[in-house]
XYZ file of C-alpha atoms in Angstrom:
476
model
C -50.691 45.288 -47.387
C -49.023 42.533 -45.396
C -51.037 41.228 -42.452
C -49.398 40.270 -39.228
C -49.630 36.688 -37.985
C -51.586 37.625 -34.890
C -54.092 39.674 -36.859
C -54.593 36.713 -39.153
C -55.128 34.450 -36.171
C -57.789 36.782 -34.835
C -59.392 36.809 -38.268
C -59.658 33.048 -38.483
C -60.971 32.856 -34.943
C -63.632 35.431 -35.763
C -64.735 33.506 -38.851
C -64.772 30.283 -36.840
C -67.044 31.450 -34.032
C -70.330 32.072 -35.751
C -71.675 29.518 -33.259
C -69.288 30.367 -30.427
C -71.936 30.404 -27.742
C -72.913 26.795 -28.400
C -69.279 25.776 -28.882
C -68.365 27.068 -25.434
C -70.968 24.781 -23.934
C -69.226 21.811 -25.564
C -65.576 22.682 -24.809
C -64.292 23.093 -21.219
C -63.566 26.652 -20.140
C -59.937 27.790 -20.002
C -60.492 29.691 -16.774
C -59.786 26.527 -14.797
C -56.236 26.281 -16.152
C -54.120 29.036 -17.648
C -52.750 28.468 -21.144
C -49.208 29.881 -21.312
C -48.739 32.604 -23.885
C -45.760 32.348 -26.216
C -43.533 34.681 -24.115
C -44.495 32.746 -20.975
C -43.687 29.481 -22.736
C -40.256 30.757 -23.784
C -39.530 32.140 -20.320
C -40.484 28.873 -18.653
C -38.384 26.561 -20.798
C -35.463 29.008 -20.694
C -35.435 28.946 -16.885
C -36.495 25.390 -16.059
C -35.507 23.038 -18.845
C -32.498 20.789 -18.076
C -31.090 21.167 -21.590
C -30.668 24.923 -21.249
C -29.236 24.451 -17.768
C -26.776 21.985 -19.295
C -25.693 24.626 -21.799
C -24.965 27.053 -18.962
C -23.020 24.398 -17.062
C -20.852 23.597 -20.082
C -19.705 27.215 -20.162
C -18.094 26.936 -16.721
C -15.017 25.152 -18.107
C -14.254 28.099 -20.396
C -14.256 30.456 -17.428
C -11.923 28.060 -15.636
C -9.609 27.994 -18.663
C -9.415 31.788 -18.601
C -8.517 31.770 -14.897
C -5.824 29.184 -15.600
C -4.366 31.349 -18.371
C -4.460 34.441 -16.152
C -2.713 32.547 -13.374
C 0.464 32.470 -15.494
C 0.883 36.131 -14.545
C 0.378 35.630 -10.805
C 3.162 36.501 -8.365
C 5.369 33.514 -7.556
C 7.537 32.950 -4.527
C 10.790 31.060 -5.069
C 13.490 29.850 -2.692
C 16.929 28.401 -3.376
C 19.125 26.723 -0.764
C 22.767 25.803 -1.458
C 24.991 24.071 1.116
C 28.582 22.826 0.983
C 28.457 19.906 3.430
C 31.971 18.405 3.188
C 35.376 19.459 1.911
C 37.988 22.060 2.708
C 35.444 24.875 2.400
C 32.100 24.949 4.123
C 29.224 27.367 3.653
C 25.558 27.821 2.827
C 23.338 30.255 0.996
C 19.583 30.898 1.085
C 17.863 33.044 -1.523
C 14.169 34.015 -1.626
C 12.525 35.791 -4.549
C 9.118 37.213 -5.398
C 8.594 37.175 -9.179
C 5.798 39.032 -10.964
C 5.431 38.120 -14.672
C 4.388 41.023 -16.897
C 2.654 40.762 -20.260
C 4.734 43.372 -22.038
C 8.002 42.166 -23.624
C 7.750 38.863 -21.755
C 9.055 40.745 -18.751
C 9.472 39.562 -15.190
C 9.855 41.936 -12.283
C 11.490 40.381 -9.247
C 12.848 41.258 -5.874
C 15.276 38.993 -4.039
C 16.861 38.626 -0.643
C 19.755 36.249 -0.084
C 22.137 35.630 2.752
C 25.273 33.497 2.818
C 27.604 32.308 5.573
C 30.792 30.244 5.738
C 33.934 29.970 3.671
C 33.783 29.841 -0.115
C 36.547 29.332 -2.666
C 37.572 32.335 -4.717
C 35.665 31.188 -7.796
C 32.436 31.037 -5.737
C 32.706 34.442 -4.095
C 29.656 35.604 -6.038
C 27.660 33.552 -3.558
C 28.955 35.517 -0.580
C 27.086 38.357 1.163
C 27.596 40.610 4.123
C 26.235 39.410 7.437
C 22.871 41.170 6.891
C 22.403 39.623 3.492
C 21.811 41.175 0.094
C 18.581 42.745 -1.206
C 18.089 43.254 -4.927
C 15.440 44.241 -7.423
C 15.572 43.502 -11.100
C 13.772 42.922 -14.355
C 14.202 40.472 -17.185
C 12.725 40.967 -20.635
C 12.896 39.762 -24.210
C 14.259 41.944 -26.987
C 13.484 39.710 -30.002
C 11.677 36.397 -29.581
C 8.733 36.659 -27.154
C 8.876 40.465 -27.230
C 5.514 40.985 -28.991
C 3.876 37.699 -27.982
C 4.620 34.408 -26.322
C 2.845 31.206 -25.384
C 1.441 32.682 -22.160
C -0.056 35.752 -23.814
C -1.365 33.664 -26.704
C -3.020 31.259 -24.289
C -4.614 34.156 -22.400
C -5.922 35.815 -25.560
C -7.234 32.539 -26.960
C -8.949 31.749 -23.660
C -10.919 34.983 -24.005
C -11.656 34.161 -27.651
C -12.846 30.682 -26.618
C -15.328 32.250 -24.184
C -16.682 34.495 -26.932
C -16.932 31.528 -29.283
C -18.734 29.418 -26.697
C -21.155 32.225 -25.943
C -21.992 32.397 -29.661
C -22.409 28.625 -29.892
C -24.520 28.560 -26.722
C -26.713 31.299 -28.177
C -27.230 29.164 -31.280
C -28.151 26.113 -29.204
C -30.641 28.110 -27.153
C -32.080 29.606 -30.340
C -32.481 26.149 -31.932
C -34.036 24.647 -28.810
C -36.563 27.451 -28.420
C -37.409 27.137 -32.126
C -38.127 23.422 -31.712
C -40.297 24.118 -28.672
C -42.260 26.875 -30.401
C -42.713 24.687 -33.475
C -44.431 22.117 -31.276
C -46.429 24.921 -29.643
C -47.741 25.963 -33.073
C -48.624 22.349 -33.925
C -50.619 22.119 -30.705
C -52.212 25.501 -31.367
C -53.151 24.520 -34.931
C -54.717 21.220 -33.865
C -56.618 22.918 -31.036
C -57.894 25.676 -33.333
C -59.062 23.087 -35.863
C -60.820 21.102 -33.145
C -62.653 24.231 -32.021
C -63.583 24.957 -35.653
C -64.992 21.471 -36.227
C -66.805 21.591 -32.879
C -68.463 24.799 -33.989
C -69.507 23.277 -37.324
C -70.868 20.139 -35.659
C -72.921 22.328 -33.307
C -74.310 24.146 -36.353
C -75.194 20.831 -37.994
C -76.949 19.639 -34.843
C -79.023 22.825 -34.828
C -79.941 22.256 -38.479
C -80.890 18.665 -37.734
C -83.500 19.823 -35.260
C -85.126 21.838 -38.041
C -84.972 18.863 -40.382
C -86.471 16.627 -37.731
C -89.434 18.970 -37.410
C -89.963 19.011 -41.196
C -89.708 15.191 -41.380
C -92.235 14.885 -38.563
C -94.585 17.228 -40.457
C -94.171 15.149 -43.624
C -92.431 17.911 -45.572
C -89.307 15.781 -46.067
C -88.726 12.028 -46.313
C -87.144 10.196 -43.372
C -84.109 9.348 -45.467
C -83.196 13.025 -45.296
C -82.221 12.609 -41.644
C -80.128 9.560 -42.489
C -78.224 11.498 -45.123
C -77.727 14.394 -42.714
C -76.519 12.072 -39.934
C -73.949 10.695 -42.371
C -72.655 14.234 -42.881
C -72.422 14.751 -39.122
C -70.577 11.448 -38.781
C -68.090 12.590 -41.399
C -67.323 15.700 -39.358
C -67.005 13.642 -36.191
C -64.470 11.380 -37.900
C -62.490 14.465 -38.901
C -62.697 15.642 -35.283
C -61.334 12.330 -34.010
C -58.369 12.604 -36.390
C -57.660 16.134 -35.204
C -57.832 15.089 -31.562
C -55.269 12.395 -32.298
C -52.964 14.990 -33.865
C -53.467 17.206 -30.848
C -52.485 14.426 -28.433
C -49.280 13.845 -30.398
C -48.497 17.562 -30.164
C -49.203 17.536 -26.410
C -46.785 14.652 -25.921
C -44.106 16.539 -27.838
C -44.769 19.694 -25.806
C -44.400 17.787 -22.550
C -40.674 17.433 -23.300
C -40.269 21.210 -23.408
C -42.650 22.075 -20.545
C -40.768 20.589 -17.591
C -41.878 22.568 -14.565
C -41.224 20.663 -11.307
C -44.464 19.701 -9.600
C -46.637 21.004 -12.416
C -48.314 18.996 -15.158
C -48.418 20.310 -18.685
C -51.278 22.814 -19.107
C -51.625 21.771 -22.741
C -53.018 18.312 -21.984
C -56.554 19.389 -21.032
C -59.101 20.377 -23.669
C -59.190 24.146 -24.008
C -61.489 26.564 -25.743
C -58.995 28.609 -27.744
C -61.574 30.618 -29.665
C -60.637 34.230 -29.052
C -57.500 33.244 -27.096
C -54.629 35.739 -27.294
C -51.351 33.814 -27.207
C -49.455 37.131 -27.284
C -47.537 36.318 -30.455
C -44.300 38.359 -30.235
C -42.866 37.641 -33.692
C -45.010 39.818 -35.942
C -43.015 41.312 -38.805
C -42.997 44.204 -41.219
C -40.526 45.330 -43.850
C -38.843 47.823 -41.503
C -38.173 45.191 -38.866
C -36.961 42.733 -41.495
C -34.401 45.296 -42.654
C -33.242 45.654 -39.046
C -32.820 41.884 -38.833
C -30.929 41.889 -42.132
C -28.516 44.506 -40.780
C -28.097 42.610 -37.504
C -26.926 39.490 -39.358
C -23.397 40.891 -39.092
C -23.515 40.058 -35.382
C -25.082 36.638 -35.921
C -23.719 33.931 -33.567
C -22.660 31.807 -36.545
C -20.524 34.684 -37.807
C -19.189 35.355 -34.324
C -18.230 31.704 -33.859
C -16.412 31.544 -37.200
C -14.767 34.911 -36.551
C -13.533 33.552 -33.223
C -11.849 30.693 -35.107
C -10.107 33.231 -37.324
C -9.019 35.294 -34.308
C -7.665 32.243 -32.492
C -5.671 31.075 -35.512
C -4.402 34.609 -36.103
C -2.990 34.541 -32.586
C -1.398 31.162 -33.293
C 0.100 32.590 -36.491
C 1.681 35.467 -34.581
C 3.105 32.985 -32.097
C 4.507 30.807 -34.904
C 6.177 33.841 -36.517
C 7.572 34.746 -33.121
C 9.289 31.351 -32.897
C 11.305 32.164 -36.042
C 13.087 35.022 -34.268
C 16.410 34.642 -32.414
C 16.336 34.694 -28.635
C 17.829 37.848 -27.143
C 16.932 38.270 -23.484
C 18.214 40.908 -21.104
C 18.360 40.894 -17.349
C 19.157 43.926 -15.177
C 19.304 44.171 -11.402
C 20.405 46.482 -8.614
C 21.713 44.867 -5.379
C 22.813 46.172 -1.974
C 24.433 44.240 0.878
C 23.883 44.992 4.557
C 25.914 44.232 7.663
C 29.618 43.544 8.017
C 32.047 41.540 5.977
C 34.413 42.001 3.040
C 34.803 45.605 1.896
C 34.274 44.670 -1.757
C 30.615 43.738 -0.971
C 29.636 47.035 0.625
C 28.942 49.054 -2.550
C 25.722 49.051 -4.532
C 25.981 46.649 -7.443
C 24.364 47.067 -10.867
C 24.222 43.953 -13.015
C 23.227 43.555 -16.685
C 23.202 40.278 -18.604
C 22.342 39.337 -22.180
C 21.484 35.890 -23.543
C 21.388 35.057 -27.251
C 20.477 31.838 -29.046
C 19.191 30.767 -32.443
C 18.760 27.244 -33.794
C 20.271 26.844 -37.253
C 17.654 25.897 -39.814
C 14.733 26.288 -37.391
C 12.709 23.772 -39.420
C 10.208 23.053 -36.666
C 9.141 26.714 -36.359
C 8.888 27.057 -40.144
C 6.745 23.939 -40.435
C 4.523 25.162 -37.604
C 4.038 28.507 -39.346
C 3.197 26.809 -42.649
C 0.588 24.651 -40.920
C -1.025 27.580 -39.115
C -1.076 29.651 -42.329
C -3.025 26.899 -44.080
C -5.472 26.538 -41.178
C -6.011 30.298 -41.030
C -6.676 30.531 -44.771
C -9.218 27.706 -44.502
C -10.868 29.367 -41.508
C -11.261 32.654 -43.394
C -12.893 30.790 -46.289
C -15.265 29.085 -43.846
C -16.174 32.480 -42.425
C -16.918 33.823 -45.902
C -19.032 30.776 -46.772
C -20.925 31.053 -43.490
C -21.781 34.684 -44.263
C -23.022 33.779 -47.752
C -25.069 30.831 -46.497
C -26.617 32.899 -43.720
C -27.642 35.671 -46.110
C -29.141 33.123 -48.492
C -31.128 31.404 -45.724
C -32.384 34.752 -44.465
C -33.557 35.970 -47.883
C -35.221 32.619 -48.511
C -37.053 32.938 -45.203
C -38.162 36.451 -46.198
C -39.643 35.112 -49.456
C -41.454 32.339 -47.577
C -42.857 34.905 -45.155
C -44.134 37.129 -47.961
C -45.778 34.180 -49.716
C -47.343 32.895 -46.503
C -48.873 36.322 -45.878
C -50.383 36.347 -49.356
C -51.747 32.801 -49.036
C -53.246 33.642 -45.644
C -55.059 36.669 -47.095
C -56.435 34.688 -50.020
C -57.492 31.795 -47.811
C -59.300 34.151 -45.476
C -61.203 35.605 -48.431
C -61.967 32.095 -49.688
C -63.414 31.175 -46.294
C -65.736 34.159 -46.322
C -66.971 33.250 -49.821
C -67.599 29.621 -48.820
C -69.510 30.745 -45.713
C -71.669 33.092 -47.783
C -72.411 30.361 -50.350
C -73.353 27.960 -47.562
C -75.729 30.530 -46.070
C -77.347 31.114 -49.497
C -77.688 27.351 -50.016
C -79.400 27.110 -46.633
C -81.888 29.796 -47.709
C -82.599 27.977 -50.981
C -83.049 24.680 -49.143
C -85.545 26.189 -46.758
C -87.498 27.499 -49.781
C -87.375 24.098 -51.444
C -85.104 25.233 -54.286
C -82.207 22.993 -53.238
C -81.634 19.518 -51.899
C -79.869 18.143 -48.856
C -76.927 16.833 -50.896
C -75.984 20.343 -52.027
C -76.526 21.705 -48.528
C -74.233 19.095 -47.007
C -71.647 19.716 -49.727
C -71.668 23.432 -48.906
C -71.248 22.656 -45.199
C -68.308 20.382 -45.986
C -66.737 23.127 -48.115
C -67.093 25.576 -45.240
C -65.342 23.203 -42.866
C -62.510 22.548 -45.325
C -62.115 26.275 -45.982
C -61.998 27.063 -42.278
C -59.449 24.333 -41.639
C -57.298 25.569 -44.536
C -57.678 29.062 -43.123
C -56.271 27.848 -39.830
C -53.414 26.138 -41.682
C -52.658 29.337 -43.597
C -52.606 31.374 -40.394
C -50.288 28.894 -38.665
C -48.039 28.754 -41.741
C -47.769 32.551 -41.674
C -46.875 32.451 -37.983
C -44.379 29.680 -38.626
C -42.775 31.784 -41.373
C -42.392 34.655 -38.905
C -40.932 32.271 -36.348
C -38.506 30.857 -38.935
C -37.252 34.321 -39.846
C -36.476 35.068 -36.200
C -34.826 31.647 -35.915
C -32.581 32.247 -38.946
C -31.646 35.625 -37.448
C -30.987 33.889 -34.069
C -33.300 36.268 -32.202
C -35.595 33.807 -30.415
C -33.615 33.981 -27.188
C -34.197 37.742 -26.981
C -37.977 37.485 -26.513
């Protein structure tokens, strides 16, 4: 049966605190300064760290790009002024229009008011109006090219796709940053657990030394026995100094992630972590792993690559659109008001068609060929990303399973070494063993406990890595 990382951590703490009462007298109490749990650590860096704030700020430009693309469909006001200043004829015309672009069929809905005054030649009579001016309403649309799509609609769609792609990429960056922070958290936690373990063993050795001192004073043992025992204590103290150095390095690394204004890092002070619950939120079982495996379809890497495919698909549609002939239609209904020529009094209905097609159209064909190649490459990249992601996930699952097994075996090994050390102590007290064997057993216990801590942390790291590969760290 697979053990959860937190259960393993509790197990190693339990095995490490056979002398917890004396250890607590040596290590400062944590009550003076709260140690952030893992969820608290994630919450703090997610809300205070400048890097994550930078990620949010970078997303603003994509929102602005979407607004810019949407603005292409805003209502526009237009005004034309035409004046004949010199010559046999004189006159002027003012026209004002409100134009509303529509997405469908590249259409534009417009309403116009124009008024003209003066004398115009016969061939410019279309500029004339009655005294009250002319009001009209009309629509223009595309029947071939730009009917299904055009540059404005493509830009709008791709702006939305770009937001989705950025959100996926931002999720990946947050996931990676939290993973790096939690990796340093585990390094600090491992070093601190090992320090507490060695402290506990040194306290046990000091207690044994008092018994040896009494036996040396009574003449039961030679004085050199104390010297040999002090050498064993010194060996453990050297190991402790090395661990404290590792812990300081981890604290310095953590200080980059714990950037709370006006607050120093709570990891710098010595803490008694024996029995500490860091509220590990990444415990796994086979059911949850299957859920993560299913959720890989919505992985940010896949979403980002899929956004590339969607964007290029839109560009492909636009390139195909450019191969079509242009056939635009314009229809309007106009009515004049006021007095003037009789021929301007009736309601007018106007329809116009415009057709064009460049012979050869090599530019549009070359553009389509280029986009086709880019789209094919993007689809291959998407397929490769899916394969790579599945492979990384299954590899992480195997590492998790192996780490669980190693942690179980190492915990059993620690219990055996502790039992052998206790039996050696009993034999020594009866005179059936020597101090060399006793010290060797004590050293084996310390090594087993330290390896137990390493196995527990490795199991937790494997759980963390699985969540990282699945890009789920930001959801805690």
